[in-house]
PDB file of C-alpha atoms in Angstrom:
ATOM      1  CA  MET A1397      11.280  43.339  17.135  1.00  0.00           C
ATOM      2  CA  PRO A1398      12.403  42.501  13.573  1.00  0.00           C
ATOM      3  CA  SER A1399      14.822  39.650  13.004  1.00  0.00           C
ATOM      4  CA  THR A1400      18.342  40.783  12.148  1.00  0.00           C
ATOM      5  CA  ASP A1401      19.691  37.338  11.274  1.00  0.00           C
ATOM      6  CA  GLY A1402      17.183  36.608   8.497  1.00  0.00           C
ATOM      7  CA  MET A1403      15.532  33.786  10.463  1.00  0.00           C
ATOM      8  CA  PRO A1404      11.723  33.738  10.600  1.00  0.00           C
ATOM      9  CA  ARG A1405      10.338  34.403  14.070  1.00  0.00           C
ATOM     10  CA  PRO A1406       6.845  34.402  15.540  1.00  0.00           C
ATOM     11  CA  ASP A1407       7.272  38.066  16.454  1.00  0.00           C
ATOM     12  CA  ASP A1408       8.395  38.956  12.910  1.00  0.00           C
ATOM     13  CA  LEU A1409       5.555  37.615  10.794  1.00  0.00           C
ATOM     14  CA  ALA A1410       6.696  39.547   7.737  1.00  0.00           C
ATOM     15  CA  ARG A1411       9.468  36.955   7.423  1.00  0.00           C
ATOM     16  CA  ALA A1412       7.266  33.977   8.267  1.00  0.00           C
ATOM     17  CA  PRO A1413       3.581  34.463   7.473  1.00  0.00           C
ATOM     18  CA  LEU A1414       2.977  30.988   8.855  1.00  0.00           C
ATOM     19  CA  TRP A1415       5.321  30.390  11.774  1.00  0.00           C
ATOM     20  CA  GLU A1416       3.809  26.945  12.283  1.00  0.00           C
ATOM     21  CA  LEU A1417       4.612  25.967   8.710  1.00  0.00           C
ATOM     22  CA  TYR A1418       8.209  27.082   9.166  1.00  0.00           C
ATOM     23  CA  VAL A1419       8.587  24.963  12.322  1.00  0.00           C
ATOM     24  CA  ASN A1420       7.022  21.974  10.534  1.00  0.00           C
ATOM     25  CA  VAL A1421       9.416  22.252   7.613  1.00  0.00           C
ATOM     26  CA  GLN A1422      12.364  22.425   9.988  1.00  0.00           C
ATOM     27  CA  LEU A1423      11.065  19.347  11.835  1.00  0.00           C
ATOM     28  CA  VAL A1424      10.833  17.433   8.567  1.00  0.00           C
ATOM     29  CA  GLN A1425      14.395  18.497   7.755  1.00  0.00           C
ATOM     30  CA  ALA A1426      15.585  17.451  11.225  1.00  0.00           C
ATOM     31  CA  SER A1427      14.007  14.022  10.855  1.00  0.00           C
ATOM     32  CA  LEU A1428      15.329  13.205   7.383  1.00  0.00           C
ATOM     33  CA  ALA A1429      17.104   9.821   7.318  1.00  0.00           C
ATOM     34  CA  ARG A1430      16.672   9.319  11.070  1.00  0.00           C
ATOM     35  CA  LEU A1431      13.071   8.397  11.747  1.00  0.00           C
ATOM     36  CA  PRO A1432      13.005   5.881  14.587  1.00  0.00           C
ATOM     37  CA  VAL A1433      12.538   2.293  13.377  1.00  0.00           C
ATOM     38  CA  HIS A1434       9.393   1.759  15.447  1.00  0.00           C
ATOM     39  CA  LEU A1435       7.810   5.145  14.684  1.00  0.00           C
ATOM     40  CA  LEU A1436       4.053   5.149  14.115  1.00  0.00           C
ATOM     41  CA  ALA A1437       3.514   8.919  14.041  1.00  0.00           C
ATOM     42  CA  LEU A1438       5.436  12.158  14.551  1.00  0.00           C
ATOM     43  CA  GLY A1439       3.669  15.384  15.343  1.00  0.00           C
ATOM     44  CA  VAL A1440       4.370  18.793  16.771  1.00  0.00           C
ATOM     45  CA  GLU A1441       2.365  21.204  18.919  1.00  0.00           C
ATOM     46  CA  ILE A1442       3.402  24.829  18.465  1.00  0.00           C
ATOM     47  CA  ASP A1443       2.627  27.737  20.770  1.00  0.00           C
ATOM     48  CA  ARG A1444       4.889  30.530  19.530  1.00  0.00           C
ATOM     49  CA  LEU A1445       8.314  29.596  20.939  1.00  0.00           C
ATOM     50  CA  GLU A1446       7.092  26.598  22.934  1.00  0.00           C
ATOM     51  CA  VAL A1447       7.100  23.347  20.964  1.00  0.00           C
ATOM     52  CA  VAL A1448       6.179  19.812  21.978  1.00  0.00           C
ATOM     53  CA  LEU A1449       7.332  16.985  19.728  1.00  0.00           C
ATOM     54  CA  ARG A1450       4.966  13.995  19.833  1.00  0.00           C
ATOM     55  CA  PHE A1451       6.411  10.583  19.016  1.00  0.00           C
ATOM     56  CA  GLN A1452       4.178   7.509  18.853  1.00  0.00           C
ATOM     57  CA  LEU A1453       6.087   4.224  18.629  1.00  0.00           C
ATOM     58  CA  SER A1454       5.151   0.546  18.613  1.00  0.00           C
ATOM     59  CA  GLU A1455       8.088  -0.063  20.964  1.00  0.00           C
ATOM     60  CA  LEU A1456      10.994   1.972  22.284  1.00  0.00           C
ATOM     61  CA  ALA A1457      14.459   0.620  21.556  1.00  0.00           C
ATOM     62  CA  ASP A1458      17.720   2.383  22.430  1.00  0.00           C
ATOM     63  CA  THR A1459      18.233   3.281  18.754  1.00  0.00           C
ATOM     64  CA  ASP A1460      14.759   4.861  18.664  1.00  0.00           C
ATOM     65  CA  LEU A1461      15.616   7.017  21.655  1.00  0.00           C
ATOM     66  CA  GLU A1462      18.893   8.085  20.040  1.00  0.00           C
ATOM     67  CA  ASP A1463      17.039   9.089  16.860  1.00  0.00           C
ATOM     68  CA  ILE A1464      14.464  11.038  18.884  1.00  0.00           C
ATOM     69  CA  GLU A1465      17.198  12.933  20.726  1.00  0.00           C
ATOM     70  CA  GLU A1466      18.991  13.732  17.448  1.00  0.00           C
ATOM     71  CA  ILE A1467      15.772  15.002  15.863  1.00  0.00           C
ATOM     72  CA  GLN A1468      15.153  17.267  18.849  1.00  0.00           C
ATOM     73  CA  GLN A1469      18.734  18.577  18.793  1.00  0.00           C
ATOM     74  CA  ASP A1470      18.679  19.172  15.040  1.00  0.00           C
ATOM     75  CA  LEU A1471      15.359  21.017  15.259  1.00  0.00           C
ATOM     76  CA  ASP A1472      16.854  23.221  17.946  1.00  0.00           C
ATOM     77  CA  GLU A1473      19.864  23.994  15.725  1.00  0.00           C
ATOM     78  CA  LEU A1474      17.775  24.557  12.578  1.00  0.00           C
ATOM     79  CA  THR A1475      15.551  27.070  14.350  1.00  0.00           C
ATOM     80  CA  GLY A1476      18.476  29.010  15.768  1.00  0.00           C
ATOM     81  CA  PHE A1477      17.987  27.799  19.357  1.00  0.00           C
ATOM     82  CA  LEU A1478      14.904  30.052  19.616  1.00  0.00           C
ATOM     83  CA  LEU A1479      12.484  27.372  20.742  1.00  0.00           C
ATOM     84  CA  GLU A1480      11.739  25.740  24.048  1.00  0.00           C
ATOM     85  CA  ILE A1481      11.398  22.131  22.850  1.00  0.00           C
ATOM     86  CA  ASP A1482       9.811  19.399  24.926  1.00  0.00           C
ATOM     87  CA  ARG A1483       8.872  15.919  23.789  1.00  0.00           C
ATOM     88  CA  VAL A1484       6.310  13.266  24.543  1.00  0.00           C
ATOM     89  CA  VAL A1485       7.062   9.642  23.674  1.00  0.00           C
ATOM     90  CA  GLU A1486       4.137   7.227  23.660  1.00  0.00           C
ATOM     91  CA  VAL A1487       4.402   3.476  23.138  1.00  0.00           C
ATOM     92  CA  GLN A1488       1.227   1.966  21.718  1.00  0.00           C
ATOM     93  CA  THR A1489       0.046  -0.801  19.404  1.00  0.00           C
ATOM     94  CA  GLU A1490      -1.110   1.504  16.598  1.00  0.00           C
ATOM     95  CA  ARG A1491      -0.992   5.186  15.772  1.00  0.00           C
ATOM     96  CA  ASP A1492      -3.706   7.451  17.122  1.00  0.00           C
ATOM     97  CA  ILE A1493      -4.032  10.916  15.640  1.00  0.00           C
ATOM     98  CA  SER A1494      -7.438  11.656  17.133  1.00  0.00           C
ATOM     99  CA  GLY A1495      -5.921  13.888  19.819  1.00  0.00           C
ATOM    100  CA  PRO A1496      -5.994  17.678  20.004  1.00  0.00           C
ATOM    101  CA  ALA A1497      -6.534  19.539  16.736  1.00  0.00           C
ATOM    102  CA  ASN A1498      -3.451  21.712  17.344  1.00  0.00           C
ATOM    103  CA  ILE A1499      -1.021  18.861  16.588  1.00  0.00           C
ATOM    104  CA  TRP A1500       0.588  19.063  13.162  1.00  0.00           C
ATOM    105  CA  TRP A1501       1.330  15.485  12.076  1.00  0.00           C
ATOM    106  CA  VAL A1502       4.405  15.396   9.838  1.00  0.00           C
ATOM    107  CA  TYR A1503       4.803  11.604   9.631  1.00  0.00           C
ATOM    108  CA  LEU A1504       2.268   8.777   9.746  1.00  0.00           C
ATOM    109  CA  ASP A1505       3.206   5.136   9.395  1.00  0.00           C
ATOM    110  CA  ARG A1506       1.130   3.759   6.541  1.00  0.00           C
ATOM    111  CA  GLY A1507       0.845   0.350   8.170  1.00  0.00           C
ATOM    112  CA  SER A1508      -0.755  -2.688   6.613  1.00  0.00           C
ATOM    113  CA  ASP A1509      -4.090  -0.912   6.038  1.00  0.00           C
ATOM    114  CA  ALA A1510      -2.513   1.308   3.365  1.00  0.00           C
ATOM    115  CA  GLU A1511      -0.617  -1.244   1.323  1.00  0.00           C
ATOM    116  CA  VAL A1512      -1.181  -0.553  -2.342  1.00  0.00           C
ATOM    117  CA  GLY A1513      -2.255  -3.437  -4.505  1.00  0.00           C
ATOM    118  CA  THR A1514      -3.805  -5.649  -1.839  1.00  0.00           C
ATOM    119  CA  GLU A1515      -7.177  -7.206  -2.568  1.00  0.00           C
ATOM    120  CA  ASP A1516      -8.855  -5.179   0.199  1.00  0.00           C
ATOM    121  CA  ASN A1517      -7.958  -1.796  -1.224  1.00  0.00           C
ATOM    122  CA  ALA A1518      -7.150  -2.479  -4.868  1.00  0.00           C
ATOM    123  CA  PRO A1519      -8.469   0.203  -7.236  1.00  0.00           C
TER     124      PRO A1519
END
């Protein structure tokens, strides 16, 4: 069924040749200026209208949880309330993106191993 509101949909691929890319862009928009302080990685699993947000944090403070809830709410609004959005919050010492290949990682904490200009990784 074609979309009448102009929004891309997984069942109207003429409007969104890459539904997953559309959802990713909306997730990035939803997370602008509100990434949780302790965030190590943010990813999303997409199965048509079912989405699972994956948050990896070094610790979980109340402000982190508030940011996570706002990101989820904003993603819901930005996608026209079409999605069934769940979330997984993991607390760990460092990010781990070795999980399933169907996770689109939209944010990775660079951490100390990616600092530019250090002796260990200087050009």
